[in-house]
Amino acid sequence: VPNEVVAAAIRTAALAASAKLNPLAQKAAEKAADILYEKTKEGYSVWTISYLYRLKWNDSVQSIFYNNYWVDSTEKDAKKIADRKAAFEKSDLFGMEYVGKEMNAYLIMPNKDNKTDEKLIARATVRSVEGVFSKLQKKFEVFKPKFPLFSGDPVAAKIGRKEGLEGGEKFEVLDQIYDEKTGRTRYDRVGTITVDSDKIWDNRFGAGEEPQKEGKGEVVDKTYFKGGKKLYAGQLIRQIKN
């Protein structure tokens, strides 16, 4: 939406409220409303609301899924494959449950780079969506992704500002362990690391194809971390609260 529309509505409301004040206070309030309007009327704002749902999955659903619908590359019976595919597509077994929602806004200031409004709005829209996903990931445990380490010395991973990193965030380092007794995979914490504020990769949409130069001028095409010992590429990391 154009910021002028919102700014004008705020200004109108402020002027209406100022009419109830004494003349001196009214004049000051009107001047403040005009100043605020001039500061906020330029450009556009992109608002994004994202709703998070997850698949309802339990032992009963899993059992029916594997017994009635599942096929893999070892299955050679074409009729069985077709029948199971058709049964899966007609099934009402699966459902979704609401987890929560988040909202994000991205401001587009007046164009100084000779880019069209369409390109500016397109970039802002994608970045606003990236921002709201980042908020959902931080707020809801079920939506927290695990990222693989790119290297262990130095400690680095291919995540960055698109995931909401600003510097100082903490991550736990996880080893993926297969438990033969239960037949399940578990994740054991083996350490914690902290995002290096001087070396954060700007991987946001439209940030550019080339690696970004940040902090001390070094080329940054991944995010670097402080801390952690005897870590190696492929270990998983997941953000935790500071």
Short mmCIF file of C-alpha atoms in Angstrom, two decimals:
data_model
loop_
_atom_site.label_atom_id
_atom_site.label_comp_id
_atom_site.label_asym_id
_atom_site.label_seq_id
_atom_site.Cartn_x
_atom_site.Cartn_y
_atom_site.Cartn_z
CA VAL A 1 0.00 0.00 0.00
CA PRO A 2 1.19 3.60 -0.59
CA ASN A 3 2.44 5.05 2.69
CA GLU A 4 0.60 8.31 1.91
CA VAL A 5 -2.76 6.60 2.44
CA VAL A 6 -1.81 5.45 5.93
CA ALA A 7 -0.02 8.71 6.77
CA ALA A 8 -3.05 10.76 5.72
CA ALA A 9 -5.38 8.65 7.87
CA ILE A 10 -3.11 9.10 10.90
CA ARG A 11 -2.90 12.84 10.26
CA THR A 12 -6.70 13.15 10.00
CA ALA A 13 -7.17 11.26 13.27
CA ALA A 14 -4.53 13.41 15.00
CA LEU A 15 -6.15 16.64 13.81
CA ALA A 16 -9.56 15.47 14.99
CA ALA A 17 -8.12 14.69 18.42
CA SER A 18 -6.31 18.04 18.59
CA ALA A 19 -9.61 19.91 18.09
CA LYS A 20 -10.50 19.05 21.70
CA LEU A 21 -7.40 20.79 23.08
CA ASN A 22 -6.92 24.39 24.13
CA PRO A 23 -5.80 26.74 21.29
CA LEU A 24 -2.10 26.69 22.19
CA ALA A 25 -1.92 22.91 22.56
CA GLN A 26 -4.06 22.48 19.44
CA LYS A 27 -1.62 24.48 17.34
CA ALA A 28 1.32 22.41 18.61
CA ALA A 29 -0.53 19.15 17.97
CA GLU A 30 -1.45 20.21 14.44
CA LYS A 31 2.16 21.09 13.68
CA ALA A 32 3.34 17.71 15.05
CA ALA A 33 0.73 15.92 12.91
CA ASP A 34 1.91 17.76 9.79
CA ILE A 35 5.57 16.95 10.49
CA LEU A 36 4.76 13.27 11.03
CA TYR A 37 2.74 13.21 7.80
CA GLU A 38 5.62 14.70 5.77
CA LYS A 39 8.07 12.17 7.22
CA THR A 40 5.93 9.09 6.59
CA LYS A 41 3.99 9.82 3.38
CA GLU A 42 6.73 8.76 0.92
CA GLY A 43 7.13 5.29 -0.54
CA TYR A 44 5.18 2.09 0.01
CA SER A 45 4.75 -0.61 2.63
CA VAL A 46 4.34 -4.32 1.95
CA TRP A 47 2.46 -6.18 4.69
CA THR A 48 2.59 -9.96 4.96
CA ILE A 49 0.56 -12.21 7.26
CA SER A 50 1.57 -15.86 7.27
CA TYR A 51 -0.44 -18.67 8.88
CA LEU A 52 1.42 -21.77 10.05
CA TYR A 53 -0.21 -25.20 9.91
CA ARG A 54 1.21 -28.66 10.39
CA LEU A 55 0.15 -32.09 9.21
CA LYS A 56 -1.73 -34.15 11.78
CA TRP A 57 0.50 -37.17 12.15
CA ASN A 58 0.40 -39.95 14.74
CA ASP A 59 1.00 -43.71 14.98
CA SER A 60 -2.49 -44.52 13.67
CA VAL A 61 -2.19 -42.26 10.62
CA GLN A 62 1.32 -43.51 9.95
CA SER A 63 0.21 -47.14 10.08
CA ILE A 64 -2.65 -46.59 7.60
CA PHE A 65 -0.38 -44.57 5.31
CA TYR A 66 2.28 -47.27 5.05
CA ASN A 67 -0.17 -50.18 4.89
CA ASN A 68 -2.57 -48.72 2.32
CA TYR A 69 -0.84 -46.01 0.29
CA TRP A 70 2.94 -46.31 0.42
CA VAL A 71 5.00 -47.58 -2.51
CA ASP A 72 8.69 -47.19 -3.25
CA SER A 73 11.11 -47.85 -6.10
CA THR A 74 11.26 -51.59 -5.30
CA GLU A 75 7.57 -52.06 -6.14
CA LYS A 76 7.19 -53.44 -9.70
CA ASP A 77 3.46 -54.25 -9.76
CA ALA A 78 2.01 -51.47 -11.94
CA LYS A 79 -1.59 -52.19 -10.88
CA LYS A 80 -0.71 -52.06 -7.19
CA ILE A 81 1.11 -48.77 -7.69
CA ALA A 82 -1.86 -47.26 -9.58
CA ASP A 83 -4.39 -48.53 -7.02
CA ARG A 84 -2.43 -47.16 -4.08
CA LYS A 85 -1.89 -43.83 -5.82
CA ALA A 86 -5.64 -43.53 -6.53
CA ALA A 87 -6.51 -44.50 -2.94
CA PHE A 88 -4.08 -41.91 -1.59
CA GLU A 89 -5.53 -39.14 -3.75
CA LYS A 90 -9.10 -39.95 -2.63
CA SER A 91 -8.23 -40.39 1.04
CA ASP A 92 -9.60 -38.08 3.73
CA LEU A 93 -7.17 -39.50 6.29
CA PHE A 94 -4.93 -36.47 6.37
CA GLY A 95 -5.68 -33.17 8.05
CA MET A 96 -3.95 -29.99 9.15
CA GLU A 97 -3.89 -28.24 12.52
CA TYR A 98 -3.36 -24.53 13.11
CA VAL A 99 -0.14 -23.59 14.92
CA GLY A 100 -0.06 -19.80 14.79
CA LYS A 101 0.53 -16.71 12.67
CA GLU A 102 2.95 -13.80 12.33
CA MET A 103 2.92 -10.45 10.54
CA ASN A 104 5.77 -8.55 8.92
CA ALA A 105 6.09 -5.20 7.16
CA TYR A 106 8.73 -4.06 4.69
CA LEU A 107 9.19 -0.38 3.88
CA ILE A 108 9.98 0.85 0.35
CA MET A 109 11.52 4.31 0.39
CA PRO A 110 11.51 6.70 -2.59
CA ASN A 111 13.47 5.32 -5.53
CA LYS A 112 17.06 6.56 -5.69
CA ASP A 113 18.49 3.80 -7.90
CA ASN A 114 16.42 4.34 -11.05
CA LYS A 115 14.54 1.10 -10.45
CA THR A 116 10.89 0.82 -11.43
CA ASP A 117 8.22 0.68 -8.75
CA GLU A 118 7.35 -2.81 -9.99
CA LYS A 119 10.86 -4.10 -9.29
CA LEU A 120 11.03 -2.38 -5.91
CA ILE A 121 7.66 -3.78 -4.85
CA ALA A 122 8.55 -7.27 -6.13
CA ARG A 123 11.75 -7.29 -4.07
CA ALA A 124 10.00 -5.90 -1.00
CA THR A 125 7.25 -8.52 -1.28
CA VAL A 126 9.71 -11.42 -1.30
CA ARG A 127 11.72 -9.90 1.54
CA SER A 128 8.56 -9.36 3.58
CA VAL A 129 7.66 -13.03 3.14
CA GLU A 130 11.21 -14.03 4.10
CA GLY A 131 10.87 -11.85 7.20
CA VAL A 132 7.60 -13.38 8.32
CA PHE A 133 8.99 -16.91 7.83
CA SER A 134 11.95 -15.94 10.01
CA LYS A 135 9.58 -14.77 12.76
CA LEU A 136 7.59 -18.01 12.59
CA GLN A 137 10.79 -20.06 12.83
CA LYS A 138 11.91 -18.20 15.94
CA LYS A 139 8.50 -18.27 17.64
CA PHE A 140 7.40 -21.88 17.07
CA GLU A 141 9.62 -24.81 17.98
CA VAL A 142 7.91 -27.06 15.43
CA PHE A 143 8.98 -24.73 12.59
CA LYS A 144 12.62 -24.27 13.61
CA PRO A 145 14.78 -25.54 10.75
CA LYS A 146 18.07 -27.40 11.14
CA PHE A 147 20.89 -26.17 8.91
CA PRO A 148 24.05 -28.15 8.06
CA LEU A 149 27.41 -26.67 8.89
CA PHE A 150 29.35 -25.74 5.76
CA SER A 151 32.65 -26.09 7.61
CA GLY A 152 33.91 -26.77 11.11
CA ASP A 153 37.13 -24.75 11.07
CA PRO A 154 36.21 -21.96 10.66
CA VAL A 155 32.64 -22.64 11.82
CA ALA A 156 30.32 -21.46 9.04
CA ALA A 157 26.93 -22.22 7.51
CA LYS A 158 24.99 -21.12 4.42
CA ILE A 159 22.38 -19.06 6.30
CA GLY A 160 22.18 -15.32 6.78
CA ARG A 161 20.03 -12.22 6.85
CA LYS A 162 17.17 -13.96 5.04
CA GLU A 163 16.82 -16.12 8.16
CA GLY A 164 16.76 -12.97 10.33
CA LEU A 165 20.37 -13.04 11.55
CA GLU A 166 21.70 -9.74 12.87
CA GLY A 167 24.61 -10.92 15.02
CA GLY A 168 24.92 -12.52 18.44
CA GLU A 169 22.26 -15.21 17.91
CA LYS A 170 23.01 -18.57 19.52
CA PHE A 171 22.74 -21.96 17.85
CA GLU A 172 23.06 -25.47 19.23
CA VAL A 173 25.15 -27.97 17.28
CA LEU A 174 23.49 -31.36 16.85
CA ASP A 175 24.79 -34.81 15.97
CA GLN A 176 22.30 -37.06 14.21
CA ILE A 177 22.24 -40.43 15.96
CA TYR A 178 20.36 -43.54 14.82
CA ASP A 179 19.03 -45.50 17.81
CA GLU A 180 19.00 -49.20 16.86
CA LYS A 181 16.77 -50.09 19.83
CA THR A 182 13.94 -47.74 18.86
CA GLY A 183 14.62 -47.55 15.13
CA ARG A 184 14.41 -43.75 15.35
CA THR A 185 16.81 -40.91 14.75
CA ARG A 186 17.60 -38.52 17.58
CA TYR A 187 19.62 -35.32 17.74
CA ASP A 188 22.19 -34.94 20.53
CA ARG A 189 23.59 -31.51 21.39
CA VAL A 190 27.39 -31.43 21.18
CA GLY A 191 28.00 -27.71 21.57
CA THR A 192 26.78 -24.14 21.09
CA ILE A 193 27.98 -21.39 18.74
CA THR A 194 27.26 -17.66 18.31
CA VAL A 195 26.82 -15.66 15.09
CA ASP A 196 29.80 -13.40 14.33
CA SER A 197 28.33 -9.90 13.85
CA ASP A 198 31.09 -8.94 11.40
CA LYS A 199 30.56 -11.90 9.06
CA ILE A 200 26.88 -12.35 8.22
CA TRP A 201 25.91 -13.37 4.70
CA ASP A 202 23.30 -11.13 3.05
CA ASN A 203 21.31 -13.83 1.25
CA ARG A 204 18.09 -11.84 1.03
CA PHE A 205 16.25 -11.69 -2.29
CA GLY A 206 17.74 -9.02 -4.54
CA ALA A 207 20.89 -8.60 -2.44
CA GLY A 208 22.96 -9.41 -5.53
CA GLU A 209 24.45 -12.42 -7.24
CA GLU A 210 27.98 -11.68 -6.04
CA PRO A 211 29.24 -12.33 -2.47
CA GLN A 212 28.64 -9.34 -0.20
CA LYS A 213 31.36 -7.31 1.52
CA GLU A 214 30.53 -6.57 5.14
CA GLY A 215 32.14 -5.87 8.47
CA LYS A 216 35.89 -5.55 7.98
CA GLY A 217 35.59 -5.63 4.19
CA GLU A 218 36.04 -9.39 3.80
CA VAL A 219 34.02 -11.22 1.17
CA VAL A 220 31.14 -12.98 2.94
CA ASP A 221 29.24 -15.73 1.12
CA LYS A 222 28.29 -17.64 4.26
CA THR A 223 27.76 -16.79 7.93
CA TYR A 224 30.55 -17.39 10.43
CA PHE A 225 30.20 -18.34 14.09
CA LYS A 226 32.24 -17.99 17.25
CA GLY A 227 32.78 -20.84 19.70
CA GLY A 228 32.49 -24.57 19.24
CA LYS A 229 35.27 -27.14 19.27
CA LYS A 230 35.99 -30.13 17.04
CA LEU A 231 33.02 -29.39 14.79
CA TYR A 232 32.79 -30.56 11.19
CA ALA A 233 30.84 -29.98 7.99
CA GLY A 234 27.45 -31.70 7.90
CA GLN A 235 26.62 -31.38 11.58
CA LEU A 236 23.28 -29.69 12.07
CA ILE A 237 22.67 -26.40 13.85
CA ARG A 238 19.42 -25.00 15.24
CA GLN A 239 18.79 -21.57 16.74
CA ILE A 240 18.08 -21.33 20.46
CA LYS A 241 17.05 -18.43 22.70
CA ASN A 242 19.90 -16.21 23.87
#
